[in-house]
Coordinates of C-alpha atoms in Angstrom, one line a residue:
M1 CA 57.0 -52.9 -81.8
I2 CA 54.2 -54.0 -79.4
R3 CA 53.8 -57.3 -80.7
I4 CA 57.3 -57.6 -80.6
G5 CA 57.6 -56.6 -76.4
V6 CA 54.1 -58.6 -75.8
G7 CA 56.3 -61.1 -78.1
A8 CA 59.3 -61.1 -75.8
L9 CA 57.2 -61.0 -72.4
L10 CA 55.2 -63.9 -73.4
L11 CA 58.9 -65.9 -73.9
F12 CA 60.2 -64.8 -70.4
E13 CA 57.1 -65.9 -69.0
A14 CA 57.4 -69.3 -70.4
R15 CA 61.3 -69.1 -69.5
R16 CA 60.5 -68.5 -65.9
M17 CA 57.4 -71.0 -65.7
F18 CA 60.1 -73.5 -67.4
D19 CA 62.9 -72.8 -64.9
A20 CA 60.7 -73.1 -62.3
G21 CA 59.7 -76.8 -63.5
V22 CA 56.6 -77.5 -65.3
G23 CA 54.4 -80.4 -63.6
A24 CA 51.2 -80.8 -62.5
H25 CA 51.6 -78.5 -59.8
L26 CA 50.6 -75.2 -62.3
I27 CA 47.5 -77.0 -62.6
E28 CA 46.5 -78.1 -59.2
D29 CA 47.3 -74.9 -57.6
C30 CA 44.0 -73.6 -59.9
A31 CA 41.9 -76.1 -58.4
H32 CA 40.0 -73.3 -56.0
R33 CA 40.3 -71.0 -58.8
I34 CA 38.8 -73.3 -61.4
A35 CA 35.9 -74.3 -59.3
L36 CA 34.5 -70.2 -58.6
A37 CA 34.4 -70.1 -62.7
P38 CA 31.5 -69.8 -65.0
E39 CA 30.2 -73.2 -65.6
W40 CA 31.4 -74.1 -68.9
L41 CA 35.0 -72.7 -68.1
A42 CA 34.3 -75.0 -64.7
R43 CA 33.3 -78.1 -66.4
L44 CA 37.0 -77.4 -68.9
G45 CA 39.0 -76.7 -66.2
Q46 CA 37.5 -80.1 -64.3
E47 CA 37.1 -82.2 -67.3
L48 CA 40.2 -81.8 -69.2
L49 CA 42.9 -79.9 -66.9
L50 CA 42.2 -81.7 -64.0
R51 CA 42.5 -84.8 -65.4
A52 CA 46.0 -84.5 -67.4
P53 CA 47.3 -81.8 -64.8
R54 CA 51.0 -82.5 -66.1
A55 CA 49.9 -82.5 -69.8
A56 CA 47.9 -79.5 -69.5
A57 CA 50.5 -77.7 -67.6
W58 CA 53.3 -78.7 -70.7
A59 CA 50.6 -77.5 -73.2
W60 CA 50.2 -74.2 -71.3
V61 CA 53.9 -73.5 -71.5
A62 CA 54.3 -74.9 -74.6
S63 CA 51.6 -72.8 -76.0
T64 CA 52.8 -69.4 -74.2
A65 CA 56.5 -69.6 -75.6
L66 CA 54.6 -71.0 -79.4
V67 CA 53.0 -68.0 -79.5
G68 CA 56.0 -65.8 -77.8
A69 CA 58.2 -66.4 -80.3
C70 CA 55.6 -66.5 -83.5
W71 CA 55.0 -62.6 -82.5
F72 CA 58.8 -62.2 -81.3
V73 CA 59.7 -62.9 -85.2
G74 CA 56.0 -61.7 -86.6
A75 CA 54.8 -65.1 -88.1
L76 CA 51.6 -65.9 -88.2
V77 CA 50.7 -63.1 -85.8
R78 CA 46.6 -63.4 -86.4
P79 CA 46.2 -67.2 -85.7
T80 CA 48.6 -66.8 -82.5
A81 CA 46.8 -63.8 -81.6
L82 CA 43.2 -66.5 -81.4
L83 CA 45.7 -68.7 -79.2
L84 CA 46.7 -65.7 -77.4
L85 CA 43.3 -64.7 -76.8
G86 CA 42.0 -68.4 -75.5
I87 CA 45.1 -68.3 -73.0
C88 CA 43.8 -65.1 -71.7
I89 CA 40.4 -66.3 -71.2
L90 CA 41.9 -69.2 -69.4
R91 CA 44.2 -67.0 -67.4
W92 CA 42.0 -64.6 -66.6
N93 CA 39.3 -66.9 -64.7
F94 CA 41.8 -69.5 -63.6
G95 CA 44.7 -67.7 -62.5
P96 CA 46.1 -65.6 -59.8
P97 CA 43.7 -62.5 -59.7
G98 CA 46.8 -60.3 -59.1
E99 CA 47.7 -61.3 -62.8
Q100 CA 44.0 -59.7 -64.4
R101 CA 45.9 -56.3 -65.2
A102 CA 48.6 -57.7 -67.5
V103 CA 45.8 -60.9 -68.8
E104 CA 43.9 -57.6 -70.2
L105 CA 46.8 -56.2 -71.9
Y106 CA 47.4 -59.2 -73.6
A107 CA 44.0 -59.5 -74.8
L108 CA 44.4 -56.1 -76.0
A109 CA 47.4 -56.4 -77.7
A110 CA 45.7 -59.3 -79.4
V111 CA 43.0 -57.5 -80.5
G112 CA 45.0 -55.0 -81.6
C113 CA 47.6 -56.8 -83.3
A114 CA 45.4 -59.1 -85.5
L115 CA 43.5 -56.0 -86.6
A116 CA 46.5 -54.4 -87.9
D117 CA 48.3 -56.4 -89.6
A118 CA 51.0 -56.3 -87.2
G119 CA 53.8 -58.4 -88.5
R120 CA 53.1 -57.4 -91.9
R121 CA 55.7 -54.8 -92.1
L122 CA 58.6 -55.6 -89.5
G123 CA 57.6 -59.7 -89.2
L124 CA 57.7 -62.9 -91.4
D125 CA 54.3 -62.4 -92.1
A126 CA 55.5 -60.2 -95.1
S127 CA 57.4 -62.9 -96.9
F128 CA 54.4 -65.5 -95.5
A129 CA 51.7 -63.7 -97.4
R130 CA 53.1 -64.6 -100.9
S131 CA 53.3 -68.2 -100.4
A132 CA 51.6 -69.4 -97.3
P133 CA 47.2 -70.6 -97.7
A134 CA 45.5 -67.4 -97.1
W135 CA 44.1 -68.6 -93.6
M136 CA 47.5 -68.7 -92.4
T137 CA 48.0 -65.1 -92.3
W138 CA 44.6 -63.7 -93.0
S139 CA 45.9 -61.6 -95.2
R140 CA 46.7 -62.8 -98.8
A141 CA 43.4 -61.2 -100.5
K142 CA 44.7 -57.7 -98.8
S143 CA 48.1 -58.2 -100.5
G144 CA 46.5 -58.9 -103.8
K145 CA 44.5 -55.7 -103.5
R146 CA 47.1 -53.6 -102.5
A147 CA 49.0 -54.6 -105.3
S148 CA 46.5 -53.2 -107.5

């Protein structure tokens, strides 16, 4: 249920960002926080995000929507949990300080759902486990052990 709820929240956030207008302002508003981030993240922010802020903003909204949709239906939960952790690292360092509690909860949900095989019981990962490569669901080997 946590996976479904977090997926719905991420879809809601992506929709809110899309409705507000996706543009360079989403990234440029973070410029002062990028300068305060740890060195390797500040370099990433300056060399990647601030050089192409419009593309980075669209990637931000699309990745949030992708993780939300995948989690909501239980598809590829473990790989998208890694993507969510990446989003959380960027958002923790570059996002508004008032959102850090939400980022902590998203990161905790990502770790918990990845470890708990969320999606194999109430999601599409149960059907993907038989047909998809093991690296996509990370659970093919476990399904063989359970069957024996």
